[in-house]
């Protein structure tokens, strides 16, 4: 028997694909019922679900993510990441937009209490100021991930949320984004869009794809909603004293959310207490008041740049729970504000 015949006898890849598609089509009926239960309009369900097909590419991406397979162990160093993300191009572009839209950004800062450079640093990190936002069809990606991904419940809920966006008047053709369902300038998930997106220019659509005003206000609203404290820095670089007893500073709290990220921070101390322990701010002055609480973090270990991080750093982590991400957002914001 030839190879082709063996494959045919076993069902073969084409048959497996057909079976997968049939399973997916059945699953769409469950999603339709779930959408109806959540109050999505029948017209929306009828306009999106028929013709939707399974996308094996997003499942392949999902499986290749960190955490998708066995850990490779070890923490990479922050410095190369910083050089890639806090780069001259991004700094210059952020500074240019800050200068161009200064009044608009100042108004947003007054309204939401979030500094312009922080908002711009998020936009710069998420999509390089809108230069890449993804071209995957969102309903197709989300339904595929809900059917077979590693976080099925999360994506089923995001699928319902993307249908609700259509109910709210978001045009179907806008609904493209990353393979994992994030879209637009700030790379929101649909549920985040529904919760915080803002129509700042007043044209009736919270347009985080092509309106600068809507994009900036939506990011600012996310930050206000997550508890950003006006007037407090995200953190700042410090030099640790020789002989610092690091073991005594270890945190005893275990975070329920992304515990590996929080486990790398020390316990909380006030700025006054850090100063008493011998910390020196690298800027030559203390950018936060004596009573401000902060944790100590050495991304590349003792002897390299260390940081004191305030509660506002946690707000950046709320946006994307990665120390490298949050640190480089903070550092890019600092560069944009220079
Ligand atoms: Ca708008």
PDB file of N, CA, C and O in Angstrom, residues 243-289:
ATOM      1  N   UNK A 243      26.164  46.063  50.818  1.00  0.00           N
ATOM      2  CA  UNK A 243      25.784  45.270  51.989  1.00  0.00           C
ATOM      3  C   UNK A 243      24.308  45.304  52.326  1.00  0.00           C
ATOM      4  O   UNK A 243      23.922  44.967  53.445  1.00  0.00           O
ATOM      5  N   UNK A 244      23.469  45.719  51.370  1.00  0.00           N
ATOM      6  CA  UNK A 244      22.013  45.710  51.612  1.00  0.00           C
ATOM      7  C   UNK A 244      21.571  44.272  51.909  1.00  0.00           C
ATOM      8  O   UNK A 244      21.921  43.347  51.170  1.00  0.00           O
ATOM      9  N   UNK A 245      20.818  44.123  52.975  1.00  0.00           N
ATOM     10  CA  UNK A 245      20.354  42.783  53.361  1.00  0.00           C
ATOM     11  C   UNK A 245      19.093  42.436  52.568  1.00  0.00           C
ATOM     12  O   UNK A 245      17.977  42.649  53.029  1.00  0.00           O
ATOM     13  N   UNK A 246      19.295  41.894  51.370  1.00  0.00           N
ATOM     14  CA  UNK A 246      18.159  41.636  50.469  1.00  0.00           C
ATOM     15  C   UNK A 246      17.197  40.589  51.029  1.00  0.00           C
ATOM     16  O   UNK A 246      15.993  40.669  50.817  1.00  0.00           O
ATOM     17  N   UNK A 247      17.750  39.629  51.727  1.00  0.00           N
ATOM     18  CA  UNK A 247      16.894  38.550  52.244  1.00  0.00           C
ATOM     19  C   UNK A 247      15.825  39.101  53.183  1.00  0.00           C
ATOM     20  O   UNK A 247      14.689  38.627  53.190  1.00  0.00           O
ATOM     21  N   UNK A 248      16.185  40.148  53.936  1.00  0.00           N
ATOM     22  CA  UNK A 248      15.230  40.691  54.913  1.00  0.00           C
ATOM     23  C   UNK A 248      14.131  41.491  54.229  1.00  0.00           C
ATOM     24  O   UNK A 248      13.146  41.871  54.858  1.00  0.00           O
ATOM     25  N   UNK A 249      14.309  41.788  52.923  1.00  0.00           N
ATOM     26  CA  UNK A 249      13.333  42.626  52.218  1.00  0.00           C
ATOM     27  C   UNK A 249      12.350  41.814  51.390  1.00  0.00           C
ATOM     28  O   UNK A 249      11.448  42.352  50.766  1.00  0.00           O
ATOM     29  N   UNK A 250      12.548  40.509  51.349  1.00  0.00           N
ATOM     30  CA  UNK A 250      11.703  39.661  50.505  1.00  0.00           C
ATOM     31  C   UNK A 250      10.241  39.799  50.867  1.00  0.00           C
ATOM     32  O   UNK A 250       9.888  39.991  52.035  1.00  0.00           O
ATOM     33  N   UNK A 251       9.387  39.716  49.851  1.00  0.00           N
ATOM     34  CA  UNK A 251       7.963  39.855  50.114  1.00  0.00           C
ATOM     35  C   UNK A 251       7.414  38.571  50.702  1.00  0.00           C
ATOM     36  O   UNK A 251       7.894  37.481  50.392  1.00  0.00           O
ATOM     37  N   UNK A 252       6.420  38.717  51.565  1.00  0.00           N
ATOM     38  CA  UNK A 252       5.781  37.532  52.129  1.00  0.00           C
ATOM     39  C   UNK A 252       4.385  37.358  51.546  1.00  0.00           C
ATOM     40  O   UNK A 252       3.693  36.408  51.836  1.00  0.00           O
ATOM     41  N   UNK A 253       3.987  38.337  50.699  1.00  0.00           N
ATOM     42  CA  UNK A 253       2.661  38.267  50.092  1.00  0.00           C
ATOM     43  C   UNK A 253       2.749  37.496  48.778  1.00  0.00           C
ATOM     44  O   UNK A 253       3.687  37.675  48.017  1.00  0.00           O
ATOM     45  N   UNK A 254       1.765  36.646  48.520  1.00  0.00           N
ATOM     46  CA  UNK A 254       1.692  35.974  47.224  1.00  0.00           C
ATOM     47  C   UNK A 254       0.533  36.574  46.445  1.00  0.00           C
ATOM     48  O   UNK A 254      -0.596  36.611  46.932  1.00  0.00           O
ATOM     49  N   UNK A 255       0.833  37.106  45.261  1.00  0.00           N
ATOM     50  CA  UNK A 255      -0.227  37.728  44.470  1.00  0.00           C
ATOM     51  C   UNK A 255      -1.046  36.656  43.769  1.00  0.00           C
ATOM     52  O   UNK A 255      -0.482  35.720  43.203  1.00  0.00           O
ATOM     53  N   UNK A 256      -2.374  36.798  43.781  1.00  0.00           N
ATOM     54  CA  UNK A 256      -3.175  35.828  43.026  1.00  0.00           C
ATOM     55  C   UNK A 256      -3.003  36.017  41.515  1.00  0.00           C
ATOM     56  O   UNK A 256      -3.155  35.077  40.751  1.00  0.00           O
ATOM     57  N   UNK A 257      -2.668  37.247  41.109  1.00  0.00           N
ATOM     58  CA  UNK A 257      -2.548  37.529  39.684  1.00  0.00           C
ATOM     59  C   UNK A 257      -1.061  37.513  39.309  1.00  0.00           C
ATOM     60  O   UNK A 257      -0.247  38.075  40.010  1.00  0.00           O
ATOM     61  N   UNK A 258      -0.699  36.878  38.229  1.00  0.00           N
ATOM     62  CA  UNK A 258       0.680  36.690  37.734  1.00  0.00           C
ATOM     63  C   UNK A 258       1.716  36.736  38.871  1.00  0.00           C
ATOM     64  O   UNK A 258       2.519  37.662  38.964  1.00  0.00           O
ATOM     65  N   UNK A 259       1.694  35.719  39.747  1.00  0.00           N
ATOM     66  CA  UNK A 259       2.549  35.731  40.944  1.00  0.00           C
ATOM     67  C   UNK A 259       4.045  35.824  40.653  1.00  0.00           C
ATOM     68  O   UNK A 259       4.775  36.435  41.450  1.00  0.00           O
ATOM     69  N   UNK A 260       4.523  35.274  39.522  1.00  0.00           N
ATOM     70  CA  UNK A 260       5.974  35.332  39.255  1.00  0.00           C
ATOM     71  C   UNK A 260       6.440  36.767  39.076  1.00  0.00           C
ATOM     72  O   UNK A 260       7.578  37.115  39.392  1.00  0.00           O
ATOM     73  N   UNK A 261       5.553  37.617  38.539  1.00  0.00           N
ATOM     74  CA  UNK A 261       5.908  39.021  38.304  1.00  0.00           C
ATOM     75  C   UNK A 261       6.049  39.757  39.637  1.00  0.00           C
ATOM     76  O   UNK A 261       7.027  40.453  39.876  1.00  0.00           O
ATOM     77  N   UNK A 262       5.096  39.555  40.527  1.00  0.00           N
ATOM     78  CA  UNK A 262       5.111  40.264  41.807  1.00  0.00           C
ATOM     79  C   UNK A 262       6.145  39.680  42.780  1.00  0.00           C
ATOM     80  O   UNK A 262       6.663  40.389  43.633  1.00  0.00           O
ATOM     81  N   UNK A 263       6.444  38.400  42.618  1.00  0.00           N
ATOM     82  CA  UNK A 263       7.401  37.756  43.528  1.00  0.00           C
ATOM     83  C   UNK A 263       8.803  38.350  43.391  1.00  0.00           C
ATOM     84  O   UNK A 263       9.638  38.185  44.273  1.00  0.00           O
ATOM     85  N   UNK A 264       9.072  39.043  42.293  1.00  0.00           N
ATOM     86  CA  UNK A 264      10.407  39.623  42.105  1.00  0.00           C
ATOM     87  C   UNK A 264      10.574  40.961  42.828  1.00  0.00           C
ATOM     88  O   UNK A 264      11.660  41.516  42.860  1.00  0.00           O
ATOM     89  N   UNK A 265       9.460  41.501  43.366  1.00  0.00           N
ATOM     90  CA  UNK A 265       9.543  42.785  44.082  1.00  0.00           C
ATOM     91  C   UNK A 265       9.752  42.542  45.570  1.00  0.00           C
ATOM     92  O   UNK A 265       9.291  41.535  46.099  1.00  0.00           O
ATOM     93  N   UNK A 266      10.378  43.508  46.244  1.00  0.00           N
ATOM     94  CA  UNK A 266      10.550  43.415  47.696  1.00  0.00           C
ATOM     95  C   UNK A 266       9.217  43.700  48.383  1.00  0.00           C
ATOM     96  O   UNK A 266       8.222  44.012  47.730  1.00  0.00           O
ATOM     97  N   UNK A 267       9.260  43.671  49.698  1.00  0.00           N
ATOM     98  CA  UNK A 267       8.088  44.131  50.432  1.00  0.00           C
ATOM     99  C   UNK A 267       7.984  45.667  50.346  1.00  0.00           C
ATOM    100  O   UNK A 267       8.929  46.333  49.935  1.00  0.00           O
ATOM    101  N   UNK A 268       6.807  46.185  50.705  1.00  0.00           N
ATOM    102  CA  UNK A 268       6.564  47.632  50.628  1.00  0.00           C
ATOM    103  C   UNK A 268       7.241  48.357  51.789  1.00  0.00           C
ATOM    104  O   UNK A 268       7.194  47.890  52.928  1.00  0.00           O
ATOM    105  N   UNK A 269       7.846  49.514  51.452  1.00  0.00           N
ATOM    106  CA  UNK A 269       8.427  50.408  52.463  1.00  0.00           C
ATOM    107  C   UNK A 269       8.131  51.835  51.999  1.00  0.00           C
ATOM    108  O   UNK A 269       7.975  52.070  50.800  1.00  0.00           O
ATOM    109  N   UNK A 270       8.112  52.771  52.947  1.00  0.00           N
ATOM    110  CA  UNK A 270       7.951  54.163  52.526  1.00  0.00           C
ATOM    111  C   UNK A 270       9.290  54.674  51.980  1.00  0.00           C
ATOM    112  O   UNK A 270      10.355  54.115  52.278  1.00  0.00           O
ATOM    113  N   UNK A 271       9.213  55.732  51.215  1.00  0.00           N
ATOM    114  CA  UNK A 271      10.428  56.364  50.699  1.00  0.00           C
ATOM    115  C   UNK A 271      11.357  56.740  51.869  1.00  0.00           C
ATOM    116  O   UNK A 271      12.579  56.571  51.796  1.00  0.00           O
ATOM    117  N   UNK A 272      10.752  57.202  52.953  1.00  0.00           N
ATOM    118  CA  UNK A 272      11.556  57.562  54.143  1.00  0.00           C
ATOM    119  C   UNK A 272      12.345  56.345  54.641  1.00  0.00           C
ATOM    120  O   UNK A 272      13.537  56.439  54.949  1.00  0.00           O
ATOM    121  N   UNK A 273      11.680  55.201  54.674  1.00  0.00           N
ATOM    122  CA  UNK A 273      12.354  53.976  55.144  1.00  0.00           C
ATOM    123  C   UNK A 273      13.457  53.533  54.175  1.00  0.00           C
ATOM    124  O   UNK A 273      14.524  53.084  54.608  1.00  0.00           O
ATOM    125  N   UNK A 274      13.190  53.666  52.879  1.00  0.00           N
ATOM    126  CA  UNK A 274      14.226  53.293  51.890  1.00  0.00           C
ATOM    127  C   UNK A 274      15.459  54.188  52.040  1.00  0.00           C
ATOM    128  O   UNK A 274      16.593  53.727  51.937  1.00  0.00           O
ATOM    129  N   UNK A 275      15.192  55.467  52.278  1.00  0.00           N
ATOM    130  CA  UNK A 275      16.321  56.388  52.454  1.00  0.00           C
ATOM    131  C   UNK A 275      17.141  55.993  53.688  1.00  0.00           C
ATOM    132  O   UNK A 275      18.368  55.968  53.657  1.00  0.00           O
ATOM    133  N   UNK A 276      16.426  55.634  54.749  1.00  0.00           N
ATOM    134  CA  UNK A 276      17.117  55.233  55.979  1.00  0.00           C
ATOM    135  C   UNK A 276      17.952  53.967  55.764  1.00  0.00           C
ATOM    136  O   UNK A 276      18.967  53.764  56.422  1.00  0.00           O
ATOM    137  N   UNK A 277      17.519  53.127  54.804  1.00  0.00           N
ATOM    138  CA  UNK A 277      18.286  51.911  54.504  1.00  0.00           C
ATOM    139  C   UNK A 277      19.501  52.203  53.623  1.00  0.00           C
ATOM    140  O   UNK A 277      20.277  51.295  53.320  1.00  0.00           O
ATOM    141  N   UNK A 278      19.615  53.469  53.161  1.00  0.00           N
ATOM    142  CA  UNK A 278      20.799  53.838  52.379  1.00  0.00           C
ATOM    143  C   UNK A 278      20.588  53.932  50.878  1.00  0.00           C
ATOM    144  O   UNK A 278      21.547  54.093  50.119  1.00  0.00           O
ATOM    145  N   UNK A 279      19.336  53.856  50.397  1.00  0.00           N
ATOM    146  CA  UNK A 279      19.066  53.996  48.958  1.00  0.00           C
ATOM    147  C   UNK A 279      19.344  55.427  48.518  1.00  0.00           C
ATOM    148  O   UNK A 279      19.036  56.377  49.249  1.00  0.00           O
ATOM    149  N   UNK A 280      19.894  55.573  47.316  1.00  0.00           N
ATOM    150  CA  UNK A 280      20.139  56.907  46.757  1.00  0.00           C
ATOM    151  C   UNK A 280      19.453  57.005  45.405  1.00  0.00           C
ATOM    152  O   UNK A 280      19.657  56.145  44.549  1.00  0.00           O
ATOM    153  N   UNK A 281      18.641  58.065  45.190  1.00  0.00           N
ATOM    154  CA  UNK A 281      18.006  58.213  43.871  1.00  0.00           C
ATOM    155  C   UNK A 281      19.055  58.593  42.822  1.00  0.00           C
ATOM    156  O   UNK A 281      19.891  59.461  43.077  1.00  0.00           O
ATOM    157  N   UNK A 282      18.991  57.958  41.660  1.00  0.00           N
ATOM    158  CA  UNK A 282      20.009  58.251  40.640  1.00  0.00           C
ATOM    159  C   UNK A 282      19.829  59.632  40.026  1.00  0.00           C
ATOM    160  O   UNK A 282      20.772  60.189  39.471  1.00  0.00           O
ATOM    161  N   UNK A 283      18.606  60.172  40.109  1.00  0.00           N
ATOM    162  CA  UNK A 283      18.365  61.506  39.559  1.00  0.00           C
ATOM    163  C   UNK A 283      19.012  62.590  40.423  1.00  0.00           C
ATOM    164  O   UNK A 283      19.115  63.746  40.009  1.00  0.00           O
ATOM    165  N   UNK A 284      19.429  62.242  41.651  1.00  0.00           N
ATOM    166  CA  UNK A 284      20.028  63.238  42.540  1.00  0.00           C
ATOM    167  C   UNK A 284      19.011  63.897  43.459  1.00  0.00           C
ATOM    168  O   UNK A 284      19.363  64.714  44.299  1.00  0.00           O
ATOM    169  N   UNK A 285      17.751  63.568  43.301  1.00  0.00           N
ATOM    170  CA  UNK A 285      16.699  64.070  44.200  1.00  0.00           C
ATOM    171  C   UNK A 285      15.636  62.974  44.305  1.00  0.00           C
ATOM    172  O   UNK A 285      15.623  62.032  43.497  1.00  0.00           O
ATOM    173  N   UNK A 286      14.756  63.108  45.296  1.00  0.00           N
ATOM    174  CA  UNK A 286      13.701  62.094  45.476  1.00  0.00           C
ATOM    175  C   UNK A 286      12.458  62.524  44.711  1.00  0.00           C
ATOM    176  O   UNK A 286      11.857  63.541  45.066  1.00  0.00           O
ATOM    177  N   UNK A 287      12.047  61.780  43.677  1.00  0.00           N
ATOM    178  CA  UNK A 287      10.888  62.201  42.879  1.00  0.00           C
ATOM    179  C   UNK A 287       9.552  61.907  43.561  1.00  0.00           C
ATOM    180  O   UNK A 287       8.510  62.260  43.008  1.00  0.00           O
ATOM    181  N   UNK A 288       9.562  61.256  44.724  1.00  0.00           N
ATOM    182  CA  UNK A 288       8.309  60.934  45.411  1.00  0.00           C
ATOM    183  C   UNK A 288       8.419  61.367  46.864  1.00  0.00           C
ATOM    184  O   UNK A 288       9.507  61.400  47.432  1.00  0.00           O
ATOM    185  N   UNK A 289       7.285  61.689  47.462  1.00  0.00           N
ATOM    186  CA  UNK A 289       7.244  62.154  48.845  1.00  0.00           C
ATOM    187  C   UNK A 289       7.654  61.071  49.838  1.00  0.00           C
ATOM    188  O   UNK A 289       7.618  59.875  49.523  1.00  0.00           O
TER     189      UNK A 289
END
